[in-house]
Short mmCIF file of C-alpha atoms in Angstrom, two decimals:
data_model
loop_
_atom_site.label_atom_id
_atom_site.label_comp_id
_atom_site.label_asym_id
_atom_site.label_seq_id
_atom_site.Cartn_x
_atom_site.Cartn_y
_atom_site.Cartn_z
CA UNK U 9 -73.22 -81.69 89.59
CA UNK U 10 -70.39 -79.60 90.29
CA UNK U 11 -68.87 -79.25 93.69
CA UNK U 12 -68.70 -76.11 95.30
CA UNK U 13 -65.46 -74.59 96.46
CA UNK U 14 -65.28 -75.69 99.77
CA UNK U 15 -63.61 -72.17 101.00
CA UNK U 16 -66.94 -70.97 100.66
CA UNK U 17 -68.12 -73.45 103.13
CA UNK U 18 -65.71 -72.91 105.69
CA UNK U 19 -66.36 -68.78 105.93
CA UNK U 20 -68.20 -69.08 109.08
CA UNK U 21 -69.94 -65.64 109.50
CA UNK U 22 -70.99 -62.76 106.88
CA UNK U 23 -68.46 -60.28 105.75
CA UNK U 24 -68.33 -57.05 108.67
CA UNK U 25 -69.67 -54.17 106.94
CA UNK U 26 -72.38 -55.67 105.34
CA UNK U 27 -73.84 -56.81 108.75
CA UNK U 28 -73.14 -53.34 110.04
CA UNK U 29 -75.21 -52.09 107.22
CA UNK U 30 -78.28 -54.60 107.96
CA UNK U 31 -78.05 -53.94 111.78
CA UNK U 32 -78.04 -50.32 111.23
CA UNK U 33 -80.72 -50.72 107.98
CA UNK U 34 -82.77 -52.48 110.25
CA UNK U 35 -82.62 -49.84 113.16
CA UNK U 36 -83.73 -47.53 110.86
CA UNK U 37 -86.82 -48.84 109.59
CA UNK U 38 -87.79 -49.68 113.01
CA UNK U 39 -87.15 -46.04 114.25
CA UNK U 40 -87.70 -43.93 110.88
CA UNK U 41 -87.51 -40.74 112.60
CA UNK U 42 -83.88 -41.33 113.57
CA UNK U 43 -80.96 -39.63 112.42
CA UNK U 44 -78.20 -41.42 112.08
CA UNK U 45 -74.69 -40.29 111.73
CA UNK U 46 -71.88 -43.35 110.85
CA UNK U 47 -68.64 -43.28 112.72
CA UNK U 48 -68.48 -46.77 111.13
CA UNK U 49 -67.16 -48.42 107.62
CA UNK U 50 -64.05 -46.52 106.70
CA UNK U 51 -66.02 -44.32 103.75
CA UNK U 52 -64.59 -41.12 102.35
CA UNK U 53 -67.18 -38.62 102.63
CA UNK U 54 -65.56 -35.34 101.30
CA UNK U 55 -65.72 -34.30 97.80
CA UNK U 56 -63.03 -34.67 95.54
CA UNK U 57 -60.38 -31.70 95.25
CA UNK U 58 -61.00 -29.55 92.47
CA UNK U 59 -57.98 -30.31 90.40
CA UNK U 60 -58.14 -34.30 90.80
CA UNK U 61 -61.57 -34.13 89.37
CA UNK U 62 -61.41 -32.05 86.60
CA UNK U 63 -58.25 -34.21 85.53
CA UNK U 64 -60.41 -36.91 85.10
CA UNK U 65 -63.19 -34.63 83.78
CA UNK U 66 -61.24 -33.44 81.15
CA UNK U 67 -59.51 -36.97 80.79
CA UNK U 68 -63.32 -38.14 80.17
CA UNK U 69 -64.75 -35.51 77.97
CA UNK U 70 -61.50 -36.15 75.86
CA UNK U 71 -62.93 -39.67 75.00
CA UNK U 72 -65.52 -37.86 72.51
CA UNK U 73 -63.10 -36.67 70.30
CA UNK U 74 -61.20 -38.80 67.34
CA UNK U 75 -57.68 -37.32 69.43
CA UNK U 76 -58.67 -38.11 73.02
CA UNK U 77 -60.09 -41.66 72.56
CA UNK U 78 -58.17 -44.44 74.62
CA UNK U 79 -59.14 -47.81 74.38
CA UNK U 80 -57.52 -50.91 76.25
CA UNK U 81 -54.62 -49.40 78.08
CA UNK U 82 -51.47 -51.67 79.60
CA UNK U 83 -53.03 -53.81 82.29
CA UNK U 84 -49.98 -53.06 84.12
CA UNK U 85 -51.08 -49.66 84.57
CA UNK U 86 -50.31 -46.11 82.97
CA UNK U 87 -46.76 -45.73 82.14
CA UNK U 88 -46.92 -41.90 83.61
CA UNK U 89 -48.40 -43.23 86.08
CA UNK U 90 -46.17 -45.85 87.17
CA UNK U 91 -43.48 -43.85 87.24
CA UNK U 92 -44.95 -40.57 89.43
CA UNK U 93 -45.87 -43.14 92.35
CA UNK U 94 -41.73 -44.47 91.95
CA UNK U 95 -40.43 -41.15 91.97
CA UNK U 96 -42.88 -39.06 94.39
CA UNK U 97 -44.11 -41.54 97.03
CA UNK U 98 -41.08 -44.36 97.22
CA UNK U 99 -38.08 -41.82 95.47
CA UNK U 100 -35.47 -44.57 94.39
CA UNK U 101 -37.20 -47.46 96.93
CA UNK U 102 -39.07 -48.59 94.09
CA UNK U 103 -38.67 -48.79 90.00
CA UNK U 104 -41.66 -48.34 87.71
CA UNK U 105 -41.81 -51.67 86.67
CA UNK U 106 -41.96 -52.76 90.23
CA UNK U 107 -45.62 -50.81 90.38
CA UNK U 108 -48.98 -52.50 89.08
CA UNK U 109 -51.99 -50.15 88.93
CA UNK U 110 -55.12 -51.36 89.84
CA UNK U 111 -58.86 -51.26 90.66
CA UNK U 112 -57.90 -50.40 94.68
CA UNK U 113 -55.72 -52.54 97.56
CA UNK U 114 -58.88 -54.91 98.61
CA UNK U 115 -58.65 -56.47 95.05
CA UNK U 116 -54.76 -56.32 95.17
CA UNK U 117 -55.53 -58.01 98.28
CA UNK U 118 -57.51 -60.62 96.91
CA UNK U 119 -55.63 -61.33 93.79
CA UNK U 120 -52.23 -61.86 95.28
CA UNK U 121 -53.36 -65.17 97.14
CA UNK U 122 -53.24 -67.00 93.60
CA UNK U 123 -49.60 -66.42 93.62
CA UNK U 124 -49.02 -68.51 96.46
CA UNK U 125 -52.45 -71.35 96.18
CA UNK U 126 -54.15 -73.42 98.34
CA UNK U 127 -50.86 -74.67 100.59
CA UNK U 128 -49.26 -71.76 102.05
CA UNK U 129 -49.37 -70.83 105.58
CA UNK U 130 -51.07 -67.45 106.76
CA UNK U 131 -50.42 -65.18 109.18
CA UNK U 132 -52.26 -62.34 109.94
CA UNK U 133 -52.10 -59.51 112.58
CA UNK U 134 -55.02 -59.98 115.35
CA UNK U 135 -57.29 -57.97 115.21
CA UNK U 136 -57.10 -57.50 111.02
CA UNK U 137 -58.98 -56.51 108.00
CA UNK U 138 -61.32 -59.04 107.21
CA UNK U 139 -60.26 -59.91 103.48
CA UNK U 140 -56.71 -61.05 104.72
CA UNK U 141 -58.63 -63.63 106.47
CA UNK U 142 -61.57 -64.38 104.64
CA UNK U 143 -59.86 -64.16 101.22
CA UNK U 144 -57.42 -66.98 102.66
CA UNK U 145 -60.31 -68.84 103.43
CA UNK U 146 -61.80 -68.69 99.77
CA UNK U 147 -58.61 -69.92 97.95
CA UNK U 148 -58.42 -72.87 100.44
CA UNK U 149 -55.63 -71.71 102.61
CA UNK U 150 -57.34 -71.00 106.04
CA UNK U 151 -58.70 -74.49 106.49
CA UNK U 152 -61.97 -74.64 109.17
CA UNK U 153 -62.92 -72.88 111.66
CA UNK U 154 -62.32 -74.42 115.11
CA UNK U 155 -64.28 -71.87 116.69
CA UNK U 156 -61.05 -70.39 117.78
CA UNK U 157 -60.19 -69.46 114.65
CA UNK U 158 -59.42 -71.15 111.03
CA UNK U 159 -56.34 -73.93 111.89
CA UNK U 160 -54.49 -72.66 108.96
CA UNK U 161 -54.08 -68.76 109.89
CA UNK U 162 -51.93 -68.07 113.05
CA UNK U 163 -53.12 -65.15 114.53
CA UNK U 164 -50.65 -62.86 115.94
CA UNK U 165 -52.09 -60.44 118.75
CA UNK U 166 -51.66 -57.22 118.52
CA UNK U 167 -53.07 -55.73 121.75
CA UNK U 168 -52.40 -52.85 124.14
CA UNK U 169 -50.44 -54.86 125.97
CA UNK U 170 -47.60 -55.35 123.37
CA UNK U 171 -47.99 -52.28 121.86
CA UNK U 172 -49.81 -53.14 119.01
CA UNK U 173 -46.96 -55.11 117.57
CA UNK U 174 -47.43 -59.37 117.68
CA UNK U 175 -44.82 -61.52 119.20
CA UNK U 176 -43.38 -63.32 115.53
CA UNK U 177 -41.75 -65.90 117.50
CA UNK U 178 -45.15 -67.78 116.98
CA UNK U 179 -45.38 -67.76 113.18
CA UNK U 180 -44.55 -70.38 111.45
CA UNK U 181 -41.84 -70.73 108.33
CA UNK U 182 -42.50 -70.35 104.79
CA UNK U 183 -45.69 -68.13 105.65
CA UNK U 184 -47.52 -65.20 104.19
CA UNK U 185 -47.65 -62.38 106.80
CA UNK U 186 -50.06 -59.89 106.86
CA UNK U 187 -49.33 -56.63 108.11
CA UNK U 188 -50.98 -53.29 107.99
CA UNK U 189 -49.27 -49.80 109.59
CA UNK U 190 -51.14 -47.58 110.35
CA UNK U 191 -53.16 -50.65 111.24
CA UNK U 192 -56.82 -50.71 110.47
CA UNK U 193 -58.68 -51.18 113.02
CA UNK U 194 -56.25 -50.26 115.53
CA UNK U 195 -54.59 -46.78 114.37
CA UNK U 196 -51.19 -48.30 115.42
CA UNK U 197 -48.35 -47.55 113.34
CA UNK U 198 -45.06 -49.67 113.38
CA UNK U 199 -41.87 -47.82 114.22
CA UNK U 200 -38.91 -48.70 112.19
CA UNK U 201 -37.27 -50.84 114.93
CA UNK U 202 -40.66 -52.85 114.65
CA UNK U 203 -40.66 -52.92 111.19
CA UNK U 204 -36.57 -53.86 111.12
CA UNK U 205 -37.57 -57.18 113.33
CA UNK U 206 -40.42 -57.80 111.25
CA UNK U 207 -38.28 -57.92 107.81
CA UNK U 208 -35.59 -59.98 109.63
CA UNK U 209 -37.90 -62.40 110.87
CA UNK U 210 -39.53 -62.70 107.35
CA UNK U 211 -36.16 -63.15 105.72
CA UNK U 212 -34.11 -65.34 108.30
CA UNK U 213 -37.39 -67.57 108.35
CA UNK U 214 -38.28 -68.02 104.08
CA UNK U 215 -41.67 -65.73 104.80
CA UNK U 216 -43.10 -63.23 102.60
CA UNK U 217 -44.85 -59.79 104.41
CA UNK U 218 -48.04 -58.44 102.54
CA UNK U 219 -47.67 -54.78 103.92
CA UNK U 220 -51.16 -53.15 103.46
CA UNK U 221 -49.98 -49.44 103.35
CA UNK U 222 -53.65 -47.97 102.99
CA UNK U 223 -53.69 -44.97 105.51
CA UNK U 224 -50.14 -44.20 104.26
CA UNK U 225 -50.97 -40.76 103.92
CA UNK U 226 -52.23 -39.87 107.42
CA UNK U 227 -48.99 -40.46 108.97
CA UNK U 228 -47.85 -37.16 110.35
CA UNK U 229 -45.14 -37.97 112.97
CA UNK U 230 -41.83 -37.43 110.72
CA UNK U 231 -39.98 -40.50 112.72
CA UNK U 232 -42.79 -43.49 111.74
CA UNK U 233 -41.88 -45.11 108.04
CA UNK U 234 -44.62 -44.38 105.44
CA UNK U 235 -43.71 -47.66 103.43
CA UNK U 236 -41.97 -51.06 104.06
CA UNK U 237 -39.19 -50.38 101.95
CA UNK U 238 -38.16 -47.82 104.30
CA UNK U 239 -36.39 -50.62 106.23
CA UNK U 240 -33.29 -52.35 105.17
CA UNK U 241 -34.03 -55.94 103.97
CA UNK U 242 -37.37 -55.53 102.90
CA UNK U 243 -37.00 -55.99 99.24
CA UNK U 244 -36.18 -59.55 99.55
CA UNK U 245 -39.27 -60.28 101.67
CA UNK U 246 -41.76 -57.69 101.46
CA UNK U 247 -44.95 -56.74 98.99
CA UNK U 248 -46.68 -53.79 99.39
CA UNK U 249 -50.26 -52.99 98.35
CA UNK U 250 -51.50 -49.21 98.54
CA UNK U 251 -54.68 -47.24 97.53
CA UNK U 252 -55.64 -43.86 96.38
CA UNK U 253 -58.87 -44.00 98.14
CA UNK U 254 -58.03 -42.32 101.46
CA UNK U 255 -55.70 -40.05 100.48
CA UNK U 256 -57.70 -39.13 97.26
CA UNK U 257 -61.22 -39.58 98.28
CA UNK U 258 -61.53 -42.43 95.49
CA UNK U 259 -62.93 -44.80 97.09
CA UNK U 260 -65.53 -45.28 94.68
CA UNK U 261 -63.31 -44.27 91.57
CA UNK U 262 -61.51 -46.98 92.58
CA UNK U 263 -57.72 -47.18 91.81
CA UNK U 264 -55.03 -48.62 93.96
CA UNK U 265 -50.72 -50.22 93.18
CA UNK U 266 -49.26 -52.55 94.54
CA UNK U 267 -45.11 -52.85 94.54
CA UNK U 268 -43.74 -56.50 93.63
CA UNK U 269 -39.61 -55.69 93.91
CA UNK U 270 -37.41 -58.13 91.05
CA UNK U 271 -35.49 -59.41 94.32
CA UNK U 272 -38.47 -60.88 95.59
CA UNK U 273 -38.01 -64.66 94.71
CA UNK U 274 -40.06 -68.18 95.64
CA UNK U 275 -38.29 -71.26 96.72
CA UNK U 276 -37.23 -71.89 93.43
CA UNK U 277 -35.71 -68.97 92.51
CA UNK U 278 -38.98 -68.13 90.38
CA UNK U 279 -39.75 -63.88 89.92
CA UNK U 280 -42.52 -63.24 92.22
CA UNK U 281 -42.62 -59.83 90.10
CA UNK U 282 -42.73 -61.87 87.12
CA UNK U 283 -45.89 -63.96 88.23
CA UNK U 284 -47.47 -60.96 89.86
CA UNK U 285 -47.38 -59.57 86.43
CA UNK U 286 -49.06 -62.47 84.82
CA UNK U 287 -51.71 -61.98 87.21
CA UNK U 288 -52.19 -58.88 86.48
CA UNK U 289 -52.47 -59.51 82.54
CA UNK U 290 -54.41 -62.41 82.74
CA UNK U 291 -56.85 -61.93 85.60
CA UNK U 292 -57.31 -58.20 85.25
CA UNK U 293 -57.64 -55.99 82.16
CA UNK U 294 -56.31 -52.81 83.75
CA UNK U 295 -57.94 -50.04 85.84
CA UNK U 296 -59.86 -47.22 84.50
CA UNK U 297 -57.90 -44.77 82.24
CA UNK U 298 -60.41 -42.04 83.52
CA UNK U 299 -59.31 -42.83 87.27
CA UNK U 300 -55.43 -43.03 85.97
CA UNK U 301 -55.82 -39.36 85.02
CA UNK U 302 -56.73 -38.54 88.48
CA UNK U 303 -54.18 -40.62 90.00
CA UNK U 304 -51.96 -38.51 87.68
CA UNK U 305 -52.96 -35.66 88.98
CA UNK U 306 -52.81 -36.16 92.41
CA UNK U 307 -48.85 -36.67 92.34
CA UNK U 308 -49.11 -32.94 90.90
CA UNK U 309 -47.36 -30.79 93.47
CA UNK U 310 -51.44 -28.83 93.50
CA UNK U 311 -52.89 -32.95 93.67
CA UNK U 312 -50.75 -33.78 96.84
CA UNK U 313 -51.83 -30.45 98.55
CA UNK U 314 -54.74 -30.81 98.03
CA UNK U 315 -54.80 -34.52 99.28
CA UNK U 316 -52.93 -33.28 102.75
CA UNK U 317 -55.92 -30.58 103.27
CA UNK U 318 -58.77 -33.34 103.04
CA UNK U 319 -56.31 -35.45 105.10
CA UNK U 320 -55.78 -32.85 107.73
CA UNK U 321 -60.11 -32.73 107.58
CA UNK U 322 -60.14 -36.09 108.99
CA UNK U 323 -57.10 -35.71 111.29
CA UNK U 324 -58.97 -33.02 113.38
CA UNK U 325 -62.61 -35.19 113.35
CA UNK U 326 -59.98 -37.94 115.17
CA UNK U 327 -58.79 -35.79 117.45
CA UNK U 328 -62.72 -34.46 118.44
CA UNK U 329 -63.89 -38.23 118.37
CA UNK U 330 -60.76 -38.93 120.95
CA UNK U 331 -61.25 -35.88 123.17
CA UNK U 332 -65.02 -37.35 123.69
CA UNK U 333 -64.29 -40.67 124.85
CA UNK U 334 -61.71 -39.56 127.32
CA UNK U 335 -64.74 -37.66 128.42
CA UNK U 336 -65.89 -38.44 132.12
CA UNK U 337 -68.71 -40.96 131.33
CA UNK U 338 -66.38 -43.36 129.51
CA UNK U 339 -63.62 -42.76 132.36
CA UNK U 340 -66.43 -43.80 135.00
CA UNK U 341 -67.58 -47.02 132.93
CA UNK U 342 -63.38 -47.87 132.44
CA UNK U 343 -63.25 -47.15 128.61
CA UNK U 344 -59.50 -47.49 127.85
CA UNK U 345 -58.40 -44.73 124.33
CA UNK U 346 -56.11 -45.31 121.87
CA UNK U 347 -55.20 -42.75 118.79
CA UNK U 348 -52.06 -41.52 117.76
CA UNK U 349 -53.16 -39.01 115.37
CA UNK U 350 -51.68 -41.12 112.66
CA UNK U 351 -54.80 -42.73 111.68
CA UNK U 352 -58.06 -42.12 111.04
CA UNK U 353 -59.25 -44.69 113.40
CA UNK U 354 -59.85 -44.45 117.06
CA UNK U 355 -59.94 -47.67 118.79
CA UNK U 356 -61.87 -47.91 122.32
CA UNK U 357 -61.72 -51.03 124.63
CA UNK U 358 -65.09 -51.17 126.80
CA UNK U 359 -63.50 -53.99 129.20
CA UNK U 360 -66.03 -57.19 130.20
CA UNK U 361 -68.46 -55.90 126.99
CA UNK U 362 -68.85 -57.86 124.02
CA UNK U 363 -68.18 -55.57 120.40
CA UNK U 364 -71.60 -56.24 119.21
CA UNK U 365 -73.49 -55.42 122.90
CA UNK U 366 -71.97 -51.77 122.39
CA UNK U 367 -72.13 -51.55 118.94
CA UNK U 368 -76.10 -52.08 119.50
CA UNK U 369 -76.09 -49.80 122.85
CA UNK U 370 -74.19 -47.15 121.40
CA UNK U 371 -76.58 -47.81 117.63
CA UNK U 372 -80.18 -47.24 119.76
CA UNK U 373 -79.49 -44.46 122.49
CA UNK U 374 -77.10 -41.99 120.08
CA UNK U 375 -77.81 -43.18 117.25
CA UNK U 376 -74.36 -43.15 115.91
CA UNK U 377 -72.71 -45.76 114.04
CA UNK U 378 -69.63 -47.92 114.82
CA UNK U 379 -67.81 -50.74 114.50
CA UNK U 380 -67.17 -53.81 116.34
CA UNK U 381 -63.63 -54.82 116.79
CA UNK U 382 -64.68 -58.75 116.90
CA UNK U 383 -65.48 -58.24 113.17
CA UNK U 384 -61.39 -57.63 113.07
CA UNK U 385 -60.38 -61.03 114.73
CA UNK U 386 -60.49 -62.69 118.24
CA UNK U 387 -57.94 -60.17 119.72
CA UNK U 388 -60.62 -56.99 119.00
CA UNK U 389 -63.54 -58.28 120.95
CA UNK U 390 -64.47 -55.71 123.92
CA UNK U 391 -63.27 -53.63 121.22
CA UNK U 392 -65.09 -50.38 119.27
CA UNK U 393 -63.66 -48.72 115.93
CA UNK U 394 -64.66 -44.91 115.49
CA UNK U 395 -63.66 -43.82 111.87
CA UNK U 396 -62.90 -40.12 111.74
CA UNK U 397 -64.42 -40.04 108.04
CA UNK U 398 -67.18 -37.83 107.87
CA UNK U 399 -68.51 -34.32 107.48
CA UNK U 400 -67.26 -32.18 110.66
CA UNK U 401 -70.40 -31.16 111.71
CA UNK U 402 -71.69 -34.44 111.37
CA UNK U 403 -68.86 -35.77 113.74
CA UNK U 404 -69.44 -32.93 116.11
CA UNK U 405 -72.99 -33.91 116.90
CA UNK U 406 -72.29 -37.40 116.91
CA UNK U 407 -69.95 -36.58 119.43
CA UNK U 408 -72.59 -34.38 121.28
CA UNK U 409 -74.76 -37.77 121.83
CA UNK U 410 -72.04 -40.08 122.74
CA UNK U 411 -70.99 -37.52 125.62
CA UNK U 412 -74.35 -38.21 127.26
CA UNK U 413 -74.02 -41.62 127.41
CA UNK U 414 -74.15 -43.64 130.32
CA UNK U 415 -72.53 -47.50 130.44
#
């Protein structure tokens, strides 16, 4: 028989939102009359702007005719497309054959750990989205689980008490770094000073930095950096992978870049950009020419208004969601707050709790769903996520309950 890929056999728990989903599934059959409002998995819930959708309305109702019909498209991405995220979101920080379109930044994710196999050394920022991990784990990079943690992925703390941003003297050489700003779970976003050591450290030391810029979009302080290749340096050392689904609402069209810069070389002087595009040809046939349209039309001057009005939706659900839990119940049980109002996260620290207890507590007496920051690494347990996505008056309720609760 065939042997199974022992990366499976070293993931030692199920993937976080799915066991959010069965906990709450569960709850629910239990207590049918329960309504439950989510504050949990990072879900857009608004619908679409008007003028993304009927771009890919139109884009769709155009396959009908002998004209509009598109088949197989460049797996690389639309060309127009390619060249509006250059000009409008990186403006001379990026060329459009540095910009792969794709199916959205967890598969980019995914994908770009077959550029660099079974032997490279991981890094990831503590507490983390779980696919940097988990997806290490798969390909073989991550090694076992030592109950501490896999013994191939150093884990880089990013707590309170460093500001969010990990000490690098503990990464090793040669590694792939993970790093996400505004962070997810966190809400943290990395100044440009932080950012400048980061792609210093990467360069002096032969690493590579897999900058997840998801939440891009929701940075509103004009000082923070919006991508990597803000900072000096970074084209030698840096990857970014982005997504439309926040800022778009297309989290279910699903369509997503990534930016491979020709300076970014292996050991051997090999193209990263070059490999990344094999990838791209050979393991992926291209992302929807329907969700390309839209993508197309949200770099339309009406497409990125439109995007910063659902944005600024979510921005004031934050700022409700962080008003609450500085309310005087969480003060008297110790409940430490942290949002910036650059993210769409609020992350809570109920000290001497475990994530799951108040995940459970805060599941059966409001009735509102979170999620626990131990799902994000060993640095978020004690930890609670509270995703501003969601309809406002849904939030506002939810935020009605959680006032009354006692710890």
């Amino acid at each position: 028989m065939i042997k199974r890929n022992s990366g499976f056999a070293n993931l030692t728990a199920g993937y976080l939102f799915p066991e959010v989903a069965r906990r709450r599934r569960e709850y629910q059959e239990k207590n049918p009359q329960a309504k439950i409002i989510s504050l949990g998995i990072g879900n857009t819930t608004e619908p679409l702007p008007l003028f993304i959708a009927k771009a890919m309305a139109d884009y769709s109702m155009a396959l009908a005719t002998k004209e509009g019909y598109s088949g197989y498209g460049d797996e690389q991405g639309n060309s127009e497309l390619r060249k509006k995220i250059a000009e409008v979101w990186y403006r001379g920080m990026a060329e459009a054959d540095e910009v792969f379109i794709s199916d959205g930044a967890k598969c980019d994710i995914a994908r770009i750990q077959t550029l660099f196999g079974s032997k490279v050394k991981i890094a990831v920022q503590d507490p983390a989205y779980p696919v940097y991990v988990d997806g290490s784990v798969i390909v073989g990079a991550a090694g076992k689980n030592n109950g501490k943690g896999y013994k191939g992925v150093t884990y880089m703390p990013c707590t309170p008490e460093n500001n969010f941003f990990p000490d690098l003297s503990k990464v090793k050489k040669n590694s792939l770094i993970y790093f996400c700003s505004p962070n997810n779970p966190t809400g943290a976003c990395a100044t440009k000073e932080q950012l400048k050591a980061l792609v210093d450290f990467a360069n002096a030391n032969g690493c590579i930095i897999i900058y997840d810029g998801a939440y891009r979009e929701f940075i509103q302080d004009p000082a923070l950096p919006k991508t990597i290749f803000e900072i000096e340096g970074s084209r030698t050392c840096s990857i970014e992978i982005n997504s439309f689904s926040k800022p778009a609402g297309f989290t279910g069209v699903r369509l997503g870049w990534s930016i491979v810069p020709k300076d970014l070389k292996f050991a051997d002087g090999a193209s990263v950009n070059r490999d990344w595009n094999r990838v791209m040809t050979t393991l992926f046939n291209g992302a929807s020419n329907v969700a390309q349209a839209g993508g197309i039309a949200c770099l339309e001057a009406e497409g990125l208004k439109a995007m910063k009005d659902v944005i600024d939706y979510y921005l004031v659900n934050g700022d409700k969601i962080a008003e609450t839990l500085r309310g005087e119940n969480f003060k008297k049980a110790g409940v430490e707050v942290y949002y910036t109002g650059n993210s769409p996260y609020v992350w809570a620290k109920f000290a001497g709790r475990k994530s799951w207890d108040v995940f459970d507590k805060i599941l059966s007496e409001a009735n509102v769903v979170t999620t626990p920051g131990s799902g994000f690494g060993p640095a978020g347990e004690s930890f609670i996520r509270f995703s501003s996505f969601g309809h406002q008056e849904d939030v506002k309720e939810a935020c009605q309950r959680l006032s009354k609760l006692e710890f």
